Coordinates of C-alpha atoms and ligand atoms in Angstrom, one line a residue:
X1 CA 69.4 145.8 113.5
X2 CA 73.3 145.8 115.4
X3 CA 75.0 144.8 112.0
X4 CA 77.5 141.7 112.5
X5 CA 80.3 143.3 111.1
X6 CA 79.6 146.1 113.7
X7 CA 79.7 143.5 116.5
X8 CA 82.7 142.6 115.4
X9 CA 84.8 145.9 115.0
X10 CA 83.3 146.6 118.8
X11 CA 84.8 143.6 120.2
X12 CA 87.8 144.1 118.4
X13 CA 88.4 147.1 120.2
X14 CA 88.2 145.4 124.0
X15 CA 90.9 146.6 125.8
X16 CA 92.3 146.7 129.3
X17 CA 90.5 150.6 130.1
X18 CA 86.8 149.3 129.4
X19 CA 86.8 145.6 129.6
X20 CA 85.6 143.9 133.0
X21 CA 88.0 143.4 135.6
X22 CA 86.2 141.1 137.6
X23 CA 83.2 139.3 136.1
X24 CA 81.1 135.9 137.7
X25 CA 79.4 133.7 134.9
X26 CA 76.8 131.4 136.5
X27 CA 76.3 128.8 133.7
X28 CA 79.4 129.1 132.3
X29 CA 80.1 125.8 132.5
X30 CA 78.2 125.0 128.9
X31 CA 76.4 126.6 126.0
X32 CA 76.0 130.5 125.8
X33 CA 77.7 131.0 129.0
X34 CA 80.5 129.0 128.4
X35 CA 80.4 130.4 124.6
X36 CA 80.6 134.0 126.0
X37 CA 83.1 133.0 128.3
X38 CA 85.4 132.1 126.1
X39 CA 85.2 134.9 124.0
X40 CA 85.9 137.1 127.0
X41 CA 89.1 135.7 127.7
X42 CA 89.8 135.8 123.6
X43 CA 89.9 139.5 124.4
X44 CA 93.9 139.1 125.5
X45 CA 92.6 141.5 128.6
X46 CA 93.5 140.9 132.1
X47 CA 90.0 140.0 133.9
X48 CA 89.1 137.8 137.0
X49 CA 86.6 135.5 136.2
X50 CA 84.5 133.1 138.9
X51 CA 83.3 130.1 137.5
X52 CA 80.4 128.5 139.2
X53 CA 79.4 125.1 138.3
X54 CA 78.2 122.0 139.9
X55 CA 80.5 118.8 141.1
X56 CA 79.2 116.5 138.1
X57 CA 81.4 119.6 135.7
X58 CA 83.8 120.0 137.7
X59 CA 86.7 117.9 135.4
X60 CA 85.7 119.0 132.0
X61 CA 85.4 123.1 133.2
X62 CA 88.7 122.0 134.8
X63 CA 90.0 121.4 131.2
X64 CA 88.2 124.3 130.0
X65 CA 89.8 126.9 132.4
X66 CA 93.4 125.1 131.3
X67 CA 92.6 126.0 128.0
X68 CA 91.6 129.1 128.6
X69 CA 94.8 130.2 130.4
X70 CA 96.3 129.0 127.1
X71 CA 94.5 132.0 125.0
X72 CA 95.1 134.4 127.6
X73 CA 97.6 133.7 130.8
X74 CA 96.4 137.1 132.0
X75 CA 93.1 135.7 132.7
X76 CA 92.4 134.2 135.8
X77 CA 89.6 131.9 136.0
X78 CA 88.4 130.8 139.5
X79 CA 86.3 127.5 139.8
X80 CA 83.9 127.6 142.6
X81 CA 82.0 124.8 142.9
X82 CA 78.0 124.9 143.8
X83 CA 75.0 123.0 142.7
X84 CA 72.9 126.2 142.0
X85 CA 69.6 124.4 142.1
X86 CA 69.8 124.5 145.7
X87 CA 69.6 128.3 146.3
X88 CA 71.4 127.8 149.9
X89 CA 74.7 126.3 147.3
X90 CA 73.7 129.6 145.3
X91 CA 74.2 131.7 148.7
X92 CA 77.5 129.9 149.8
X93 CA 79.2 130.5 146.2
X94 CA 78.0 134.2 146.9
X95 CA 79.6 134.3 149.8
X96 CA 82.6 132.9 148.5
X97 CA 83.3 135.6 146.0
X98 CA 82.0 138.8 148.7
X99 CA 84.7 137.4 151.0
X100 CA 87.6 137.9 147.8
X101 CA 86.2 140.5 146.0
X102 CA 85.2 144.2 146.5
X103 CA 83.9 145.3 143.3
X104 CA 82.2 143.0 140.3
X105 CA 82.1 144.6 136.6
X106 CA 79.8 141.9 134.7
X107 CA 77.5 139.0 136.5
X108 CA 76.7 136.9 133.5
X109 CA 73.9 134.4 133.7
X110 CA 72.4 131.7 131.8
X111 CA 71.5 128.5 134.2
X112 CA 68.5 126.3 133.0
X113 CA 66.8 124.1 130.9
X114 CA 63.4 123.7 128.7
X115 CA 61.3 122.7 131.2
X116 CA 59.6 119.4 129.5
X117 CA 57.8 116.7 131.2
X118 CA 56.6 117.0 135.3
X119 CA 57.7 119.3 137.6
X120 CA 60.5 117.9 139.7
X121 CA 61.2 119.5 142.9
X122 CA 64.5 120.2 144.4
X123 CA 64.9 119.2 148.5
X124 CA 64.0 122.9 149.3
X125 CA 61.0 122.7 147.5
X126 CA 60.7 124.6 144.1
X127 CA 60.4 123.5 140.7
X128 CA 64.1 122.9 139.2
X129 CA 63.8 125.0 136.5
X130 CA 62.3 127.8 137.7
X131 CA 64.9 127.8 140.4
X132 CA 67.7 127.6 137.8
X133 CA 65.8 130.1 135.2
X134 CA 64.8 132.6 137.8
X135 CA 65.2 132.7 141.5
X136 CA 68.9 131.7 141.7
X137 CA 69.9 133.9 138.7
X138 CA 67.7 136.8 141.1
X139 CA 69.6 135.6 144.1
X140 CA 73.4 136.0 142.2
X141 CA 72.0 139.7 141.4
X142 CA 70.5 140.8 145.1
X143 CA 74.2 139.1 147.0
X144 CA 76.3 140.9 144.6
X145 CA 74.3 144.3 144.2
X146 CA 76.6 145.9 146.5
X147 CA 79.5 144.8 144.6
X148 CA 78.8 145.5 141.2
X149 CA 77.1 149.3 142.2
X150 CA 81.1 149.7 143.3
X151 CA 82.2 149.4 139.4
X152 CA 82.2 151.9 137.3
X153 CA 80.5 150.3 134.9
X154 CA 78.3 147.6 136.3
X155 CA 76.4 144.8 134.7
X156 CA 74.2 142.2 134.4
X157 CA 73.1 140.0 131.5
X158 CA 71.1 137.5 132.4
X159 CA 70.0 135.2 128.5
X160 CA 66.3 133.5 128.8
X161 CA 63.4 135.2 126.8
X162 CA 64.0 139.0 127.0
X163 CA 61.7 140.7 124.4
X164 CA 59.6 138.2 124.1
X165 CA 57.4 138.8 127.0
X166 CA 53.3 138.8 126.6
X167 CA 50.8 140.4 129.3
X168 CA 49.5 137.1 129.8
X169 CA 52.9 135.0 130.2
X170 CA 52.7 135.7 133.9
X171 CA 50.8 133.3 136.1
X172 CA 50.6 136.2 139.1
X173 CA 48.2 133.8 141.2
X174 CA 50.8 130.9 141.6
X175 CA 54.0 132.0 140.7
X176 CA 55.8 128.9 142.1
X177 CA 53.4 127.1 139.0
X178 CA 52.0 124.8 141.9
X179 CA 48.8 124.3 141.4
X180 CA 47.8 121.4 138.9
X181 CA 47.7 122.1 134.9
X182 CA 50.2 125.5 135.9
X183 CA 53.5 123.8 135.0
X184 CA 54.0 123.0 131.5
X185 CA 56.3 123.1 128.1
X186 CA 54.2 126.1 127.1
X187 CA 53.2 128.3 130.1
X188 CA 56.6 127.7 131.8
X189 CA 59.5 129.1 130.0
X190 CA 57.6 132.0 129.0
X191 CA 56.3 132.4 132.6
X192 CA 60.3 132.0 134.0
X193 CA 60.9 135.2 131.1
X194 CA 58.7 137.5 132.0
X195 CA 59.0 137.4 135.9
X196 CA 62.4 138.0 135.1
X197 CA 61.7 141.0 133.2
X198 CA 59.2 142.0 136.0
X199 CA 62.1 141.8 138.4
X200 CA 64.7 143.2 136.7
X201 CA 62.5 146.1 135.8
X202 CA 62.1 147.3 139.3
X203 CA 65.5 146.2 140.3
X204 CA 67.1 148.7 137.5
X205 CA 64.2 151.3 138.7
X206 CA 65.9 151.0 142.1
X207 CA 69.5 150.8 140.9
X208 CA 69.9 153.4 137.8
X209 CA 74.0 153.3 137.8
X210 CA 74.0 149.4 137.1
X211 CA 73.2 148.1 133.4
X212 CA 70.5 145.2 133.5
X213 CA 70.4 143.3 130.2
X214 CA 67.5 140.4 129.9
X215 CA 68.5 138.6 126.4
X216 CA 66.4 136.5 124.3
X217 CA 69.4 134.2 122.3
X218 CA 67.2 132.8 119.5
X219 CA 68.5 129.7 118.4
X220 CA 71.7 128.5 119.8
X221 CA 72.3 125.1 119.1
X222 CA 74.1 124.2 122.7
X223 CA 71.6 120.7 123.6
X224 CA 69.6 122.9 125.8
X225 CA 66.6 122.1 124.9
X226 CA 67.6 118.3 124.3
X227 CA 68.7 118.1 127.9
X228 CA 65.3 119.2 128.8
X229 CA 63.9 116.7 126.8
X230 CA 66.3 114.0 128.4
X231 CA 65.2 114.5 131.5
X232 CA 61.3 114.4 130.2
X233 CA 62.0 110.8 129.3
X234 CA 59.1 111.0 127.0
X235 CA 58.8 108.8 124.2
X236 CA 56.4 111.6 122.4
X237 CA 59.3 114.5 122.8
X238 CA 62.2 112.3 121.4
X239 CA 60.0 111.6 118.4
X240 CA 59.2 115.6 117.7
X241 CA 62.9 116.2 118.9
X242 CA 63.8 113.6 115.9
X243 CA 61.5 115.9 113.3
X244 CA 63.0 119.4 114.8
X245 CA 66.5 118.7 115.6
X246 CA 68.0 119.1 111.6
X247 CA 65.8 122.3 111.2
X248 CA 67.4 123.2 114.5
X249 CA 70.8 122.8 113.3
X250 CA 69.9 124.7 110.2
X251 CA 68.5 127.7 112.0
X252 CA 70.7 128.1 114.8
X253 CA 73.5 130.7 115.3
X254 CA 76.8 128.9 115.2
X255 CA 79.2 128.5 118.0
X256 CA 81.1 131.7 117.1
X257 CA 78.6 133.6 116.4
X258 CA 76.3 133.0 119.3
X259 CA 80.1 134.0 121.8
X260 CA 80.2 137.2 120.0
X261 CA 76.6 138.5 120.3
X262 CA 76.5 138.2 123.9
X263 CA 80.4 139.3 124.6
X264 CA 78.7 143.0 123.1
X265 CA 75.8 142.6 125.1
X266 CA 78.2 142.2 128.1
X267 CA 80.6 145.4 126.8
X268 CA 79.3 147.8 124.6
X269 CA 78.1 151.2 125.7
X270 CA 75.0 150.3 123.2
X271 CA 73.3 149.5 126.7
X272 CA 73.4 152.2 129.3
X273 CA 76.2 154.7 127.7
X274 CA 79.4 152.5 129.7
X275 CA 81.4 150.0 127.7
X276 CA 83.1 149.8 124.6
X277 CA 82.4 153.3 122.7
X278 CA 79.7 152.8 120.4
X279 CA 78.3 155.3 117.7
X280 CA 75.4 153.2 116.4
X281 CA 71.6 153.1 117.7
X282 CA 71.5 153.2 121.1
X283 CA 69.4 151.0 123.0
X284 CA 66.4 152.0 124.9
X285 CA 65.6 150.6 128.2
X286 CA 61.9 149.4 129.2
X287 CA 61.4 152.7 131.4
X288 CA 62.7 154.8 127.3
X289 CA 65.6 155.8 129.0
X290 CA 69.5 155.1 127.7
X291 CA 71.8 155.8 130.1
X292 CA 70.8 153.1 132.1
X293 CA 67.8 150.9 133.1
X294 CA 66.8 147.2 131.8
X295 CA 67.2 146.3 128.6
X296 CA 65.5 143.3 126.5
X297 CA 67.3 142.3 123.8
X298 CA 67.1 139.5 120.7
X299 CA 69.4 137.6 119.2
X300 CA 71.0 140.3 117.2
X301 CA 71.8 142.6 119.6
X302 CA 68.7 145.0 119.1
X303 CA 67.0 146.3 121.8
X304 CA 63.6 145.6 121.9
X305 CA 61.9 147.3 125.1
X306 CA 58.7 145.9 124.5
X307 CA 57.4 148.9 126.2
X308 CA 53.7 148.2 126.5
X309 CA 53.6 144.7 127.4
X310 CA 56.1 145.5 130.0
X311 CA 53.9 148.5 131.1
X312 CA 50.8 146.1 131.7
X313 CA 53.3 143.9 133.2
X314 CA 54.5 145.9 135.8
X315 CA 50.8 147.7 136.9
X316 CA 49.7 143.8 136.8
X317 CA 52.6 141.9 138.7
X318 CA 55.6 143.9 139.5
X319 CA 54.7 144.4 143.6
X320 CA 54.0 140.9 144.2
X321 CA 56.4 139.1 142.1
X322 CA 59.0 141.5 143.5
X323 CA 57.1 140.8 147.4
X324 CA 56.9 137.1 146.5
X325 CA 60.4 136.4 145.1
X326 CA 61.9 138.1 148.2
X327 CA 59.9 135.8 150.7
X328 CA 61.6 133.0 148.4
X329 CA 65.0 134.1 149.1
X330 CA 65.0 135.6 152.3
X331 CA 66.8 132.5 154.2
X332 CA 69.5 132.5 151.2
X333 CA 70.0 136.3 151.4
Ligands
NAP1 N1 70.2 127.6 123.4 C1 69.1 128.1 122.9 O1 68.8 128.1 121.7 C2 68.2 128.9 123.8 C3 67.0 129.5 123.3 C4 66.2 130.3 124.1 C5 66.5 130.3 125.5 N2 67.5 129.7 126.0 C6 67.8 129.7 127.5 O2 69.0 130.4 127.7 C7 69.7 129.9 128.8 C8 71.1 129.4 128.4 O3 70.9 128.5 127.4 P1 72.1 127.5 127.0 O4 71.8 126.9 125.7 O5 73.4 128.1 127.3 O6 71.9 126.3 128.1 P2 72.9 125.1 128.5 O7 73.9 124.9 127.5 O8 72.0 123.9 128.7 O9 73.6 125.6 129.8 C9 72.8 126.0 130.9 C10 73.6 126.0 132.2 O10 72.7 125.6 133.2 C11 73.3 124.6 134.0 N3 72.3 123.6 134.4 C12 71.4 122.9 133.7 N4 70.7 122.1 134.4 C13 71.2 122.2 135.7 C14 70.8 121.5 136.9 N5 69.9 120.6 137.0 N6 71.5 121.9 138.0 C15 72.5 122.8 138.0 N7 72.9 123.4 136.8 C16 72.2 123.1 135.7 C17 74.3 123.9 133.1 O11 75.3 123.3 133.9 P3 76.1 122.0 133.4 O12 77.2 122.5 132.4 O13 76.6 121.4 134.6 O14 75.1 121.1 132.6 C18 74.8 125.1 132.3 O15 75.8 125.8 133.0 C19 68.8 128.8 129.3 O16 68.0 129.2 130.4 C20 68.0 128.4 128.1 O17 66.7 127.8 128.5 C21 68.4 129.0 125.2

């Protein structure tokens, strides 16, 4: 277990020689994103940061980046505004940033919701949370590839379920969860996890020099999962919402807490040997290497490759959720 205190002391020692020059946060606009964000900038180091967030946050991130610039006025923080549901918003907000930037340090992501209730499909045709909890985070990673293998010490932490992957969470017959009785509460969020795991996997295979980090948050009390519920409109979720919302509270990480967990994962050499110096346990990737690779890790910063599931996982699913997620994106890449 990463002690706190030892979270801490690393972050302390952030500093303009190995803290991201140029970072994108896609979900950054709330919770953990906005959370790590915010902790970034708390550094006092100069950094670049794009923003991307949809019109309907546009005024409160607004007040959030003139807050920021408060903490730290060598911090620039660049709104760019795209509805990332719609992957072809998620290609022009790429674009955007290749056209101003030649090199990206850390691509941060954390778009989504608990998929409760139906499926509801976006105008191009997917499910709205898998689109937000997988293919647009995969699209962010493929556009700015090129970018981020010009760092020195690239990233990309992308927060859903990492760890907590199971050979049977992947549906590898209909991974668009079309077919009736595939979409639901308990076979899509873990689903979303592992075929980003899957991905990721083969994407760090191909692409040893960048650090991929798939995080499993635990509890971070952010409204996430009431959001989800929200949009459910069921009168059966707001009643077990009512029952688990206080034991919610009581188990979540706090605010601070949660910023500080995933600034490391986004810094410390613990993952892939570039970073912040670290002198702890090193994390292992999902291929048992440490100098770069995927990583899966909880909420406390351990690494958890979760080697044999992921082994079954890739001999099971790797080639045609990698074939099948390509097809998806080709007209945004
Ligand atoms: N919080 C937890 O305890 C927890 C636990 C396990 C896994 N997770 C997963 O970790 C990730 C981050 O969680 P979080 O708590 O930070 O989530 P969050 O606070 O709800 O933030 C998610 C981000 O997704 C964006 N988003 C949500 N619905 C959208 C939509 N329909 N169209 C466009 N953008 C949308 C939000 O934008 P706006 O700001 O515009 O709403 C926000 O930037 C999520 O995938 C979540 O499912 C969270």
């Amino acid at each position: 277990m990463v002690a706190y205190k030892d979270i801490q002391a690393s972050n302390a020692s952030i500093n303009d020689a190995n803290a991201p020059r140029v970072a994108v946060f896609v979900g950054g606009t709330s919770g953990i994103g906005q959370l790590t964000l915010r902790a970034l900038v708390a550094t006092g180091t100069s950094l670049r940061i794009y923003l991307i967030g949809r019109p309907s946050s546009e005024e409160r991130s607004r007040r959030f980046i003139q807050e920021l610039q408060t903490v730290n006025a060598s911090a620039e923080v660049i709104w760019v505004e795209a509805d990332v549901s719609l992957l072809a918003e998620g290609k022009k907000a790429c674009e955007h940033i290749k056209s101003r930037e030649s090199r990206i340090d850390l691509l941060f992501l954390t778009t989504g919701y608990s998929p409760f209730g139906v499926r509801q499909e976006t105008s191009e045709g997917l499910e709205t949370s898998l689109v937000l909890s997988y293919y647009t985070r995969m699209l962010f990673i493929l556009h700015l590839l090129p970018l981020l293998r010009k760092s020195e010490a690239p990233r990309v932490v992308s927060v859903l379920g990492g760890g907590m992957e199971r050979t049977s969470s992947i549906n590898v017959d209909d991974i668009d969860l079309e077919k009736p009785g595939s979409f639901g509460i308990t076979t899509a969020q873990p689903h979303y996890a592992a075929l980003q795991t899957v991905f990721l996997d083969k994407a760090a295979s191909e692409h040893p020099d960048v650090t991929f980090i798939h995080a499993w948050p635990g509890m971070v009390n952010t409204g996430n999962v009431w959001r989800g519920l929200h949009a459910s409109q069921s009168i059966l979720y707001w009643f077990i919402w009512g029952l688990l919302e206080p034991l919610i509270r009581l188990i979540s990480s706090t605010d601070d807490v949660a910023g500080q967990r995933n600034l490391f994962l986004c810094t410390s050499a613990a993952f892939g040997g570039r970073g912040v110096p670290w002198t702890g346990q090193a994390g292992t990737s999902t291929l048992r290497t440490r100098d770069g690779g995927l990583f899966l890790a909880n909420y406390k910063c351990d690494s958890t490759p979760n080697d044999k599931v992921v082994h079954v996982l890739r001999e099971k699913a790797s080639a045609k959720v990698w074939e099948h997620t390509h097809e998806v994106l080709r007209p945004y890449l």
